[in-house]
Short mmCIF file of C-alpha atoms in Angstrom, two decimals:
data_model
loop_
_atom_site.label_atom_id
_atom_site.label_comp_id
_atom_site.label_asym_id
_atom_site.label_seq_id
_atom_site.Cartn_x
_atom_site.Cartn_y
_atom_site.Cartn_z
CA MET A 1 15.98 26.85 -20.53
CA LYS A 2 15.90 23.72 -18.63
CA LYS A 3 19.54 24.11 -17.27
CA MET A 4 18.49 27.68 -16.16
CA ARG A 5 15.34 26.11 -14.29
CA ILE A 6 17.46 23.45 -12.29
CA LYS A 7 19.88 26.35 -11.27
CA LEU A 8 17.23 28.28 -10.06
CA THR A 9 15.83 25.40 -8.02
CA PHE A 10 19.07 24.69 -6.53
CA ILE A 11 19.31 28.19 -5.27
CA VAL A 12 15.97 28.08 -3.94
CA VAL A 13 16.20 25.09 -2.31
CA ALA A 14 19.86 26.32 -0.63
CA LEU A 15 18.19 29.57 0.50
CA PHE A 16 15.12 27.57 2.05
CA ILE A 17 17.87 25.64 4.10
CA VAL A 18 20.16 28.72 4.94
CA LEU A 19 16.82 31.03 6.14
CA SER A 20 15.49 27.66 8.00
CA THR A 21 18.68 27.43 10.25
CA MET A 22 18.46 31.22 10.72
CA LEU A 23 15.04 31.36 12.07
CA SER A 24 15.27 29.27 14.84
CA PHE A 25 17.59 31.79 16.40
CA ALA A 26 15.91 35.13 14.78
CA GLU A 27 13.65 35.68 17.87
CA PRO A 28 14.58 39.13 19.55
CA THR A 29 17.49 39.04 22.36
CA ASN A 30 15.55 41.12 24.57
CA PHE A 31 13.12 38.43 25.68
CA THR A 32 10.23 39.74 26.99
CA ASP A 33 9.86 37.24 30.37
CA VAL A 34 13.43 37.75 31.22
CA ASP A 35 13.75 41.06 33.06
CA GLY A 36 14.69 41.10 36.43
CA HIS A 37 15.50 37.24 36.23
CA TRP A 38 18.75 35.98 37.70
CA ALA A 39 19.79 34.42 34.41
CA LYS A 40 18.66 37.57 32.67
CA GLU A 41 22.92 37.85 31.42
CA TYR A 42 23.47 34.13 30.61
CA ILE A 43 20.33 33.39 28.67
CA GLU A 44 21.04 36.73 26.29
CA ASN A 45 24.64 35.17 25.91
CA VAL A 46 23.43 31.67 24.88
CA HIS A 47 20.84 32.81 22.66
CA LYS A 48 23.77 35.40 21.32
CA ARG A 49 25.91 32.97 20.33
CA ARG A 50 23.39 30.52 18.99
CA PHE A 51 23.33 27.87 21.74
CA MET A 52 19.75 28.20 22.95
CA SER A 53 17.17 29.71 21.09
CA GLY A 54 13.66 31.16 22.33
CA TYR A 55 10.03 30.78 21.45
CA PRO A 56 7.69 32.73 19.30
CA GLY A 57 6.66 35.81 20.62
CA GLY A 58 9.72 36.67 22.11
CA THR A 59 10.13 34.67 25.26
CA PHE A 60 12.60 32.45 26.74
CA LYS A 61 10.60 30.65 29.21
CA PRO A 62 13.49 30.59 31.87
CA GLN A 63 11.71 28.35 34.56
CA GLY A 64 10.35 25.86 31.54
CA HIS A 65 12.64 22.56 31.12
CA ILE A 66 14.07 21.11 28.63
CA THR A 67 14.62 17.40 27.43
CA LYS A 68 17.46 15.17 27.52
CA LEU A 69 17.74 15.06 23.42
CA GLU A 70 17.62 19.05 23.73
CA ALA A 71 20.35 18.88 26.24
CA ILE A 72 22.70 17.07 24.21
CA VAL A 73 21.91 19.16 21.11
CA ILE A 74 23.32 22.52 23.35
CA ALA A 75 26.24 20.36 24.49
CA ALA A 76 27.03 19.60 20.83
CA ARG A 77 27.03 23.37 19.78
CA LEU A 78 28.97 23.77 22.85
CA MET A 79 31.53 21.16 21.67
CA ASP A 80 31.70 23.03 18.67
CA TYR A 81 29.11 21.06 16.15
CA ASP A 82 28.18 22.57 13.11
CA ASP A 83 25.03 22.00 11.56
CA LYS A 84 26.35 21.73 8.08
CA ASN A 85 28.14 18.81 8.99
CA GLU A 86 24.97 17.15 10.24
CA GLN A 87 24.89 14.52 7.50
CA HIS A 88 28.71 13.45 7.77
CA TYR A 89 28.07 12.49 11.57
CA ALA A 90 24.68 10.65 11.24
CA ASN A 91 25.20 8.85 8.72
CA GLN A 92 27.79 7.10 10.82
CA TYR A 93 25.18 6.32 13.59
CA LYS A 94 22.10 5.91 10.91
CA GLN A 95 20.77 2.55 12.14
CA LYS A 96 21.24 3.08 16.10
CA LEU A 97 19.84 6.76 15.74
CA GLU A 98 16.30 5.25 13.91
CA ASN A 99 16.30 2.66 16.24
CA ASN A 100 16.04 4.93 19.11
CA ASN A 101 13.81 6.94 17.60
CA ILE A 102 15.65 10.32 17.69
CA PRO A 103 13.91 12.64 15.55
CA SER A 104 15.47 14.02 12.17
CA TRP A 105 16.22 17.56 13.41
CA GLY A 106 18.40 16.19 16.23
CA ARG A 107 20.12 13.12 14.88
CA GLY A 108 23.36 15.25 13.56
CA ALA A 109 24.20 16.79 16.91
CA VAL A 110 23.08 13.42 18.58
CA ALA A 111 25.73 11.58 16.22
CA TYR A 112 28.42 14.18 16.74
CA ALA A 113 27.82 13.62 20.61
CA LEU A 114 28.23 10.19 20.23
CA PHE A 115 31.37 10.42 18.05
CA ASN A 116 33.06 12.87 20.74
CA ASP A 117 31.62 10.76 24.17
CA ILE A 118 29.69 13.40 25.31
CA LEU A 119 26.88 11.18 24.91
CA LEU A 120 27.79 6.93 25.47
CA GLU A 121 25.88 4.75 23.45
CA ASN A 122 24.29 3.04 26.15
CA GLU A 123 22.87 6.47 27.31
CA LEU A 124 21.25 6.65 23.26
CA GLN A 125 18.35 4.37 24.42
CA SER A 126 17.21 6.68 27.25
CA LEU A 127 16.51 10.20 24.94
CA VAL A 128 13.30 8.99 23.54
CA SER A 129 10.39 6.56 25.21
CA GLY A 130 8.07 5.52 22.58
CA SER A 131 7.31 8.62 20.90
CA SER A 132 8.19 11.13 24.01
CA GLN A 133 11.36 12.91 24.42
CA THR A 134 12.94 12.10 27.92
CA PRO A 135 12.86 15.34 30.43
CA ALA A 136 16.43 16.26 31.58
CA LYS A 137 17.20 15.59 35.03
CA ARG A 138 20.05 18.30 36.62
CA TYR A 139 22.60 15.44 37.34
CA GLU A 140 22.32 14.55 33.78
CA VAL A 141 23.26 18.08 32.16
CA VAL A 142 25.95 18.45 34.45
CA ILE A 143 27.56 15.26 33.04
CA TYR A 144 26.78 16.36 29.55
CA ILE A 145 28.41 19.90 30.02
CA GLY A 146 31.24 18.28 32.10
CA ARG A 147 32.30 16.01 29.36
CA VAL A 148 32.61 18.90 26.91
CA LEU A 149 34.89 20.94 29.45
CA ARG A 150 36.62 17.54 29.72
CA TYR A 151 37.37 16.75 26.05
CA ARG A 152 37.33 20.06 24.55
CA ALA A 153 39.59 21.66 27.24
CA GLY A 154 41.19 19.01 28.72
CA GLU A 155 39.67 19.60 32.06
CA GLU A 156 40.69 16.48 34.44
CA ILE A 157 38.27 14.52 36.73
CA ASN A 158 38.71 12.71 39.51
CA GLU A 159 37.59 9.25 39.10
CA ILE A 160 37.56 8.76 42.87
CA ILE A 161 36.16 11.58 44.57
CA HIS A 162 37.75 13.48 47.41
CA ALA A 163 36.36 16.88 47.31
CA ILE A 164 32.65 16.93 46.54
CA PRO A 165 30.96 20.10 47.76
CA PRO A 166 28.96 19.11 51.10
CA TYR A 167 25.44 19.38 49.57
CA GLU A 168 22.79 18.37 52.08
CA ASP A 169 21.73 15.40 49.58
CA LYS A 170 25.07 14.40 48.27
CA GLU A 171 24.07 10.80 49.16
CA SER A 172 21.12 10.82 46.43
CA ILE A 173 23.75 12.21 43.93
CA PRO A 174 24.33 9.48 41.07
CA LYS A 175 27.95 8.20 41.23
CA GLU A 176 28.86 8.97 38.03
CA ALA A 177 27.94 12.37 38.30
CA LYS A 178 30.26 13.39 41.16
CA PRO A 179 33.13 13.56 39.15
CA TYR A 180 31.80 16.75 36.91
CA ILE A 181 29.68 18.09 39.70
CA GLU A 182 33.33 18.56 41.37
CA LEU A 183 34.84 19.61 37.98
CA LEU A 184 31.94 22.45 37.58
CA SER A 185 32.06 23.18 41.41
CA ASN A 186 35.63 23.86 41.00
CA LYS A 187 35.30 26.15 37.89
CA GLY A 188 32.56 28.22 39.53
CA ILE A 189 30.10 26.86 37.45
CA LEU A 190 27.91 25.40 40.30
CA ASP A 191 27.61 26.78 43.35
CA GLU A 192 26.75 24.76 46.40
CA ALA A 193 25.11 27.16 48.17
CA SER A 194 22.13 27.49 46.24
CA ASN A 195 19.07 25.70 46.73
CA ASP A 196 19.64 25.88 50.42
CA GLY A 197 22.62 23.52 49.91
CA TYR A 198 20.64 20.81 48.17
CA PHE A 199 21.76 19.64 44.55
CA LEU A 200 18.18 18.19 44.01
CA PRO A 201 20.17 16.00 41.02
CA ASN A 202 17.11 14.28 40.56
CA ASN A 203 14.80 17.56 39.77
CA GLN A 204 14.11 18.25 36.18
CA ILE A 205 16.85 20.89 35.14
CA THR A 206 15.12 24.73 33.98
CA ARG A 207 16.13 26.62 31.31
CA ALA A 208 17.79 29.42 32.89
CA GLU A 209 19.79 26.58 34.66
CA VAL A 210 20.96 25.51 31.45
CA ALA A 211 21.72 28.75 30.42
CA LYS A 212 24.08 29.56 33.16
CA LEU A 213 25.91 26.39 32.83
CA VAL A 214 26.43 26.87 28.91
CA SER A 215 27.36 30.68 29.39
CA MET A 216 29.85 30.30 32.01
CA SER A 217 31.53 27.03 30.39
CA ALA A 218 31.63 29.05 26.82
CA GLU A 219 33.49 31.42 28.78
CA ILE A 220 36.24 28.71 29.92
CA LEU A 221 36.31 27.07 26.10
CA ASP A 222 37.08 30.49 24.35
CA GLY A 223 40.53 30.59 26.43
CA VAL A 224 41.31 27.05 24.68
CA SER A 225 43.00 27.02 21.67
CA ASP A 226 43.07 24.44 18.99
CA ASP A 227 46.48 23.17 20.48
CA ASP A 228 44.91 22.80 23.75
CA ILE A 229 42.26 20.40 22.86
CA ILE A 230 42.50 16.83 24.23
CA VAL A 231 41.23 14.12 21.99
CA GLU A 232 41.06 10.52 23.09
CA PRO A 233 41.58 7.57 21.03
CA GLY A 234 38.75 7.16 18.49
CA SER A 235 37.22 10.32 19.16
CA ILE A 236 37.50 13.50 16.58
CA ILE A 237 36.08 16.54 17.63
CA PHE A 238 36.89 18.27 13.67
CA PRO A 239 34.99 17.50 10.88
CA PRO A 240 36.63 16.06 7.68
CA GLU A 241 37.91 18.43 5.26
CA ILE A 242 35.63 19.87 2.75
CA PRO A 243 36.44 18.42 -0.47
CA THR A 244 37.75 20.60 -3.39
CA ARG A 245 35.01 22.09 -5.60
CA LYS A 246 35.64 21.09 -9.05
CA THR A 247 34.18 22.97 -12.43
CA VAL A 248 32.81 20.40 -15.20
CA ASP A 249 31.19 21.34 -18.30
CA GLY A 250 28.30 19.21 -19.17
CA SER A 251 23.98 19.10 -18.74
CA ILE A 252 22.49 17.64 -15.89
CA GLU A 253 21.15 14.29 -16.53
CA ASN A 254 19.77 13.24 -13.22
CA VAL A 255 19.34 14.14 -9.61
CA VAL A 256 18.63 11.64 -6.72
CA PHE A 257 18.36 12.68 -3.21
CA GLY A 258 19.64 10.52 -0.57
CA ASP A 259 23.15 8.63 0.49
CA LYS A 260 24.10 8.28 -3.62
CA ASN A 261 25.17 11.06 -5.43
CA ILE A 262 22.30 13.17 -6.29
CA ILE A 263 23.83 15.11 -9.45
CA SER A 264 24.99 13.01 -12.82
CA ILE A 265 26.63 14.94 -15.74
CA LYS A 266 26.59 14.11 -19.10
CA SER A 267 29.81 15.50 -20.48
CA GLU A 268 29.54 17.74 -23.66
CA ARG A 269 33.30 17.01 -24.92
CA GLY A 270 32.06 13.05 -25.56
CA GLY A 271 34.54 11.83 -22.60
#
């Protein structure tokens, strides 16, 4: 009976974890606030593909804004991050994540982004200020998405810019963003004719704008095979191999939750 209770407890916990993950994307695709919106197709696509989720009540809030932390989580998903490997990546940057107040729900994705150079370590401290998440600016999200295209699809960027689109406010665009603006413009993801020819780098980016960037970038990545993926020194995109499951006979003596082994088994064979 004791073994059965333990087994049932594990099943309930496993189901809870799975359902918690699924519920964040369980909102209806036909959001109540996107009909007639210019980004409706992009919004429905990123939701369907689990890059972005909506809000309770069936809304997406297309004109709402996102934080830099949320942008990194979205970029990590676009890079092929899987929540199942959260602990593996988070453990490698555990102290840095804690020191920079990264909340538990975002640690796996942020660690994955650090591991794959979507986010640089000197940018980590800017995600959270005190207890508040920092709003994401337009140029910052373009950098994150551009890095995904660069490292996952092997897209080249020009470190010395010769062909940045002629935005009216190009002098106010941060230098580090210009190569990625050029890349996304060349791919047709950015349209220099929008916003009356202004890029508005320091404006907070809207959820609708993020949906467009992510949806169009995902289409490019769809055409990339595993053989095409560029992995630079020190970067690993794919998670480690899952250990082979082994069945043993015995009774559970102890369960410890944390970084240590969580199950101790006493052999019934006396070995």
